[in-house]
XYZ file of C-alpha atoms in Angstrom:
83
model
C 91.012 115.809 98.760
C 88.473 113.165 100.480
C 89.523 111.245 103.605
C 90.803 107.987 101.393
C 93.251 110.447 99.143
C 97.268 109.560 99.707
C 99.067 112.651 98.852
C 102.822 110.935 98.175
C 105.971 112.760 100.132
C 109.133 113.810 98.499
C 111.706 110.646 98.254
C 109.176 107.627 97.710
C 108.852 107.014 93.770
C 105.810 106.344 91.778
C 105.536 104.018 88.880
C 102.853 106.016 86.741
C 100.653 104.114 83.838
C 100.473 106.409 80.934
C 96.405 106.714 81.782
C 97.448 108.266 84.955
C 99.453 111.343 84.025
C 98.836 114.553 81.609
C 100.753 114.974 78.345
C 102.885 111.903 78.922
C 103.952 108.695 76.148
C 104.272 105.228 77.889
C 104.442 104.599 81.584
C 107.354 107.113 83.885
C 108.983 106.551 87.111
C 109.410 109.637 89.106
C 111.488 109.944 92.306
C 109.265 112.719 94.121
C 111.105 116.030 95.203
C 107.854 118.267 95.607
C 104.224 117.847 95.623
C 102.216 121.205 95.513
C 99.493 121.203 97.924
C 95.565 120.271 96.631
C 92.768 122.583 97.021
C 89.304 120.522 98.042
C 87.724 118.241 95.441
C 90.830 118.038 92.721
C 91.114 114.994 91.309
C 94.858 115.893 89.922
C 97.862 116.481 91.613
C 101.278 118.933 90.720
C 104.092 116.801 91.267
C 108.068 117.461 90.284
C 110.185 114.752 90.461
C 113.632 113.161 88.933
C 112.744 109.987 86.238
C 114.562 107.146 87.761
C 115.255 104.339 84.495
C 118.844 103.910 82.937
C 117.933 105.486 80.209
C 116.363 108.982 81.599
C 119.018 112.276 81.441
C 118.033 112.779 85.633
C 116.339 116.034 84.575
C 113.613 117.108 86.822
C 110.174 116.524 85.348
C 106.839 118.517 86.779
C 103.657 115.949 85.936
C 100.080 116.419 86.935
C 98.750 112.557 88.493
C 95.814 111.268 88.965
C 94.976 111.134 93.139
C 93.526 108.192 92.558
C 96.986 106.544 91.302
C 99.055 107.115 94.116
C 98.452 104.283 96.222
C 99.086 101.707 93.584
C 101.643 103.903 91.721
C 103.676 104.430 94.940
C 107.092 101.878 95.136
C 109.943 102.011 97.998
C 112.253 105.285 98.046
C 114.743 102.665 96.244
C 112.853 100.855 93.811
C 113.894 101.321 89.551
C 112.540 99.964 86.905
C 114.161 97.036 84.788
C 116.362 98.613 81.908
């Protein structure tokens, strides 16, 4: 991690583009429930969260996200994507 990195905290929502997380298809929005600690120099962050979309089942998802994407992906805690 560098001094400019922003690590998400539980409760916030991340609205991620497909290029910002591993093994997914299309954009995704997750309310963060758990953030695993980073080792120095890592570019990817493992988070667990609940998908916040009306069509989602609300189950937990674990994803690897680009640390650099966090600032632009962060939304207020009550944010929801448009259906």
